Amino acid sequence: MSSRTSDVLVVGGGIIGLVTAWRAAQRGFATAVVDPEPGGGAAQVAAGMLAAVTELHYGEQTLLGLNLASARRYPDFAAELTDLTGLDLGYRRCGTLAVALDADDRAHLRELHALQQQSGLESEWLSGRECRRLEPMLAPGVRGGLRVDGDHQIDPRRLTRALLAACERAGVVFHRDWAERLDVVRERAAGLTTTDGTRLGAGQVVLAAGSLSGRLAGVPDAVLPPVRPVKGQVLRLTVPSRYAPFLSRTVRAVVRGSQVYLVPRENGELVIGATSEEQGWDTTVTAGGVYELLRDAHELVPGITELPLTETRAGLRPGSPDNAPLLGPTELPGLLLATGHYRNGVLLTPVTGDAMAHALTTGELPDEARPFTPRRFAKHLTEQPA
Ligand code: GLY
């Protein structure tokens, strides 16, 4: 089959692949994306919380730095995309309220609050009464909570549409096929072969295929990203206008050890997520998953039972061994990674685009992204069995 050549070939047309392609094309690279369905992927399921502060975890302070860097870029990033495409992204600086329903939850939230304070983050402890004053639909049993005005939201489906439009305007070429194999020539990534046998040559290849990134044939084991699928089931409800405003900000909690969050959009959509399941490639929506989400969300906000349930869906987060992304050059010349974003793909989209454009241009990651080099997991190419 014929061979077409680009400077940068991105494997995967989800938000991470699209932002990489867009930023690469803006830097003057002839850029192509390989994906049977560009704009699909986990962002079609994600709620779109930009929750650097409320999703802080012990041991993830390095990731916090990248998350905050990306959160700071969101206003300009969203404005740039909207100016360019005319599309509204549903970017909403509504804030987040993390609440506790019992003494255990409250102890957990107090610890989170202490960690946030040690990390210099802004969050305010509220009594149960103060929480309900902010959000009157909350259950009377809420025992306290953390108000985090800096954790915002965006609509990932709108973000995807805008990134697709921005890529098209920037001249990115889309090959609507599966990448079958990475082509390595003289120990350098030189392009891809697609499932229909087309050879696509490239100066640099970026593997940005989300949870599928570890499955591309031809990638040497030493640089194959250690990503795995982590299933998340998500519900979408609709708030009829007679109930509005139902919630004015994202409300979340840990209920019996499971995260549950309710993300209200201005258009009346209410997203409830998410399960976290290590089930391989399964994307079945299960009765148990829906039941648990509704049960936990109902404990937080009893009024949800009045709302139409309009969609149930499951997606796969690209989990990595340290819950942080893998960004930039690998030990195989010509092959870069932009994957492993796990729970933070939407939040990390702006900084990933910038870091990848920098890496494609200079061969190096910018300082803020250096800790996320894939080389932290790499075995040496020479250690490979013949
Ligand atoms: N960041 C939310 C989730 O992954 O469920």
XYZ file of N, CA, C and O in Angstrom, residues 273-349:
308
model
N -20.708 10.186 38.803
C -19.665 9.188 38.594
C -18.986 8.890 39.906
O -19.283 9.508 40.911
N -18.083 8.061 39.874
C -17.800 7.044 38.894
C -17.298 5.819 39.637
O -16.655 5.949 40.683
N -17.604 4.660 39.089
C -17.012 3.459 39.673
C -15.526 3.422 39.311
O -15.071 4.134 38.417
N -14.783 2.593 39.977
C -13.369 2.401 39.661
C -13.111 0.909 39.764
O -13.083 0.349 40.857
N -12.983 0.265 38.596
C -12.976 -1.203 38.562
C -11.823 -1.706 37.702
O -11.637 -1.229 36.590
N -11.116 -2.676 38.233
C -10.030 -3.314 37.465
C -10.653 -4.548 36.809
O -10.638 -5.636 37.364
N -11.210 -4.349 35.639
C -11.967 -5.426 34.960
C -11.445 -5.650 33.549
O -12.206 -6.040 32.673
N -10.188 -5.336 33.294
C -9.672 -5.501 31.937
C -10.398 -4.580 30.971
O -10.686 -3.431 31.287
N -10.730 -5.116 29.813
C -11.248 -4.283 28.726
C -12.759 -4.204 28.718
O -13.357 -3.693 27.778
N -13.393 -4.699 29.761
C -14.862 -4.728 29.824
C -15.434 -3.311 29.978
O -15.012 -2.559 30.862
N -16.383 -2.969 29.116
C -17.056 -1.664 29.269
C -18.573 -1.846 29.429
O -19.349 -0.965 29.060
N -18.954 -2.973 30.006
C -20.372 -3.208 30.253
C -20.864 -2.284 31.368
O -20.188 -2.120 32.389
N -22.021 -1.710 31.159
C -22.685 -1.004 32.263
C -23.465 -2.057 33.040
O -24.288 -2.767 32.476
N -23.159 -2.190 34.321
C -23.781 -3.260 35.103
C -24.859 -2.705 36.037
O -24.795 -1.545 36.472
N -25.804 -3.587 36.357
C -26.844 -3.202 37.315
C -26.207 -2.803 38.635
O -26.609 -1.822 39.277
N -25.160 -3.551 39.036
C -24.495 -3.255 40.308
C -23.833 -1.885 40.295
O -23.899 -1.141 41.277
N -23.187 -1.554 39.186
C -22.516 -0.248 39.089
C -23.520 0.882 39.174
O -23.330 1.860 39.912
N -24.611 0.753 38.402
C -25.642 1.806 38.400
C -26.267 1.912 39.789
O -26.472 3.012 40.319
N -26.532 0.749 40.387
C -27.150 0.733 41.718
C -26.270 1.468 42.738
O -26.742 2.324 43.493
N -24.977 1.133 42.734
C -24.088 1.742 43.740
C -23.970 3.255 43.545
O -23.981 4.015 44.515
N -23.869 3.670 42.300
C -23.761 5.118 42.056
C -25.025 5.835 42.509
O -24.969 6.878 43.174
N -26.182 5.262 42.138
C -27.446 5.918 42.526
C -27.641 5.882 44.045
O -28.081 6.871 44.645
N -27.294 4.740 44.648
C -27.439 4.627 46.109
C -26.586 5.684 46.813
O -27.074 6.405 47.688
N -25.302 5.788 46.396
C -24.401 6.723 47.081
C -24.788 8.175 46.781
O -24.774 9.034 47.666
N -25.122 8.442 45.519
C -25.521 9.815 45.163
C -26.808 10.197 45.890
O -26.978 11.341 46.328
N -27.708 9.225 46.050
C -28.975 9.481 46.737
C -28.743 9.811 48.213
O -29.437 10.649 48.801
N -27.725 9.174 48.810
C -27.427 9.505 50.212
C -26.967 10.950 50.346
O -27.230 11.607 51.344
N -26.273 11.431 49.313
C -25.785 12.818 49.348
C -26.881 13.810 49.013
O -27.028 14.850 49.646
N -27.616 13.482 47.937
C -28.620 14.412 47.399
C -29.894 13.609 47.122
O -30.089 13.086 46.020
N -30.755 13.469 48.107
C -31.915 12.569 47.958
C -32.809 12.922 46.763
O -33.413 12.028 46.153
N -32.836 14.195 46.387
C -33.744 14.621 45.316
C -33.406 14.065 43.942
O -34.191 14.213 43.004
N -32.270 13.387 43.776
C -31.931 12.887 42.429
C -32.941 11.866 41.935
O -33.058 11.646 40.737
N -33.662 11.217 42.847
C -34.584 10.164 42.393
C -35.721 10.740 41.549
O -36.391 10.008 40.837
N -35.927 12.046 41.610
C -36.980 12.693 40.806
C -36.542 12.935 39.363
O -37.360 13.282 38.511
N -35.239 12.815 39.078
C -34.712 13.275 37.790
C -34.705 12.157 36.755
O -34.429 11.000 37.090
N -34.964 12.497 35.481
C -34.834 11.484 34.434
C -33.385 10.999 34.323
O -32.462 11.816 34.332
N -33.231 9.678 34.218
C -31.912 9.076 33.964
C -31.776 8.957 32.458
O -32.536 8.222 31.818
N -30.850 9.711 31.864
C -30.824 9.803 30.402
C -29.703 8.999 29.751
O -29.766 8.719 28.563
N -28.678 8.626 30.504
C -27.592 7.882 29.875
C -26.786 7.123 30.909
O -26.557 7.634 32.013
N -26.381 5.921 30.562
C -25.426 5.178 31.390
C -24.300 4.737 30.469
O -24.560 4.315 29.339
N -23.071 4.851 30.922
C -21.965 4.529 30.036
C -20.733 4.174 30.867
O -20.592 4.645 31.994
N -19.879 3.371 30.291
C -18.617 3.036 30.970
C -17.450 3.365 30.061
O -17.533 3.193 28.844
N -16.377 3.849 30.649
C -15.156 4.135 29.899
C -13.959 3.551 30.622
O -14.075 3.020 31.742
N -12.805 3.650 29.982
C -11.586 3.062 30.539
C -10.539 4.150 30.765
O -10.068 4.777 29.817
N -10.203 4.373 32.031
C -9.122 5.315 32.338
C -7.788 4.619 32.045
O -7.637 3.436 32.360
N -6.829 5.364 31.508
C -5.506 4.759 31.320
C -4.687 4.850 32.604
O -4.066 5.873 32.883
N -4.727 3.797 33.410
C -4.001 3.804 34.685
C -2.518 3.542 34.470
O -2.127 2.809 33.561
N -1.684 4.157 35.304
C -0.238 3.902 35.239
C 0.217 3.470 36.636
O -0.510 3.661 37.613
N 1.425 2.906 36.746
C 1.851 2.380 38.061
C 1.892 3.420 39.162
O 1.719 3.098 40.332
N 2.144 4.696 38.839
C 2.179 5.724 39.887
C 1.053 6.752 39.724
O 1.130 7.849 40.291
N 0.033 6.399 38.977
C -1.154 7.250 38.761
C -0.843 8.552 38.032
O -1.667 9.464 38.010
N 0.324 8.647 37.471
C 0.747 9.879 36.789
C 0.983 9.578 35.309
O 1.252 8.433 34.937
N 0.911 10.604 34.473
C 1.055 10.351 33.032
C 2.487 10.049 32.623
O 3.437 10.304 33.367
N 2.610 9.518 31.422
C 3.912 9.285 30.793
C 3.980 10.232 29.607
O 3.203 10.114 28.658
N 4.920 11.168 29.668
C 4.968 12.243 28.670
C 6.366 12.351 28.071
O 7.357 12.336 28.797
N 6.410 12.486 26.744
C 7.669 12.853 26.094
C 8.435 11.687 25.505
O 7.918 10.581 25.355
N 9.719 11.950 25.178
C 10.524 10.967 24.455
C 10.740 9.679 25.243
O 10.820 9.687 26.471
N 10.851 8.582 24.491
C 11.186 7.283 25.084
C 12.633 6.949 24.717
O 13.304 7.702 24.012
N 13.062 5.782 25.160
C 14.414 5.327 24.809
C 14.518 4.948 23.338
O 15.626 4.749 22.830
N 13.382 4.789 22.660
C 13.425 4.490 21.223
C 13.361 5.806 20.464
O 12.335 6.506 20.502
N 14.426 6.203 19.788
C 14.387 7.476 19.078
C 13.177 7.560 18.153
O 12.813 6.586 17.492
N 12.568 8.723 18.129
C 11.417 8.940 17.250
C 10.086 8.546 17.866
O 9.036 8.862 17.303
N 10.092 7.871 19.026
C 8.828 7.476 19.669
C 8.646 8.271 20.963
O 9.497 8.245 21.861
N 7.508 8.969 21.049
C 7.150 9.715 22.263
C 5.845 9.152 22.809
O 5.045 8.567 22.062
N 5.620 9.375 24.085
C 4.375 8.935 24.718
C 3.605 10.134 25.264
O 4.197 11.121 25.714
N 2.280 10.008 25.213
C 1.391 10.946 25.919
C 0.217 10.091 26.374
O -0.808 9.990 25.703
N 0.404 9.437 27.500
C -0.603 8.468 27.948
C -0.513 8.302 29.467
O 0.277 8.973 30.130
N -1.371 7.435 30.021
C -1.315 7.135 31.455
C -1.888 8.251 32.318
O -1.539 8.365 33.491
N -2.809 9.037 31.771
C -3.332 10.186 32.531
C -4.327 9.778 33.617
O -4.772 10.623 34.399
N -4.711 8.535 33.637
C -5.546 7.936 34.691
C -6.777 8.788 35.028
O -7.615 8.976 34.181
N -6.850 9.379 36.234
C -8.074 10.112 36.616
C -8.037 11.576 36.173
O -8.971 12.326 36.452
N -6.946 11.995 35.510
C -6.737 13.430 35.295
C -6.603 13.835 33.835
O -6.021 14.879 33.531
N -7.129 13.032 32.930
C -6.933 13.331 31.506
C -7.506 14.675 31.097
O -6.853 15.442 30.377
N -8.705 14.977 31.543
C -9.326 16.242 31.137
C -8.557 17.410 31.766
O -8.206 18.378 31.090
N -8.264 17.287 33.056
C -7.516 18.351 33.734
C -6.157 18.593 33.065
O -5.731 19.736 32.880
N -5.479 17.514 32.689
C -4.102 17.644 32.192
C -4.014 17.939 30.702
O -2.905 18.031 30.159
N -5.138 18.130 30.040
C -5.099 18.355 28.590
C -4.276 19.597 28.208
O -3.393 19.498 27.338
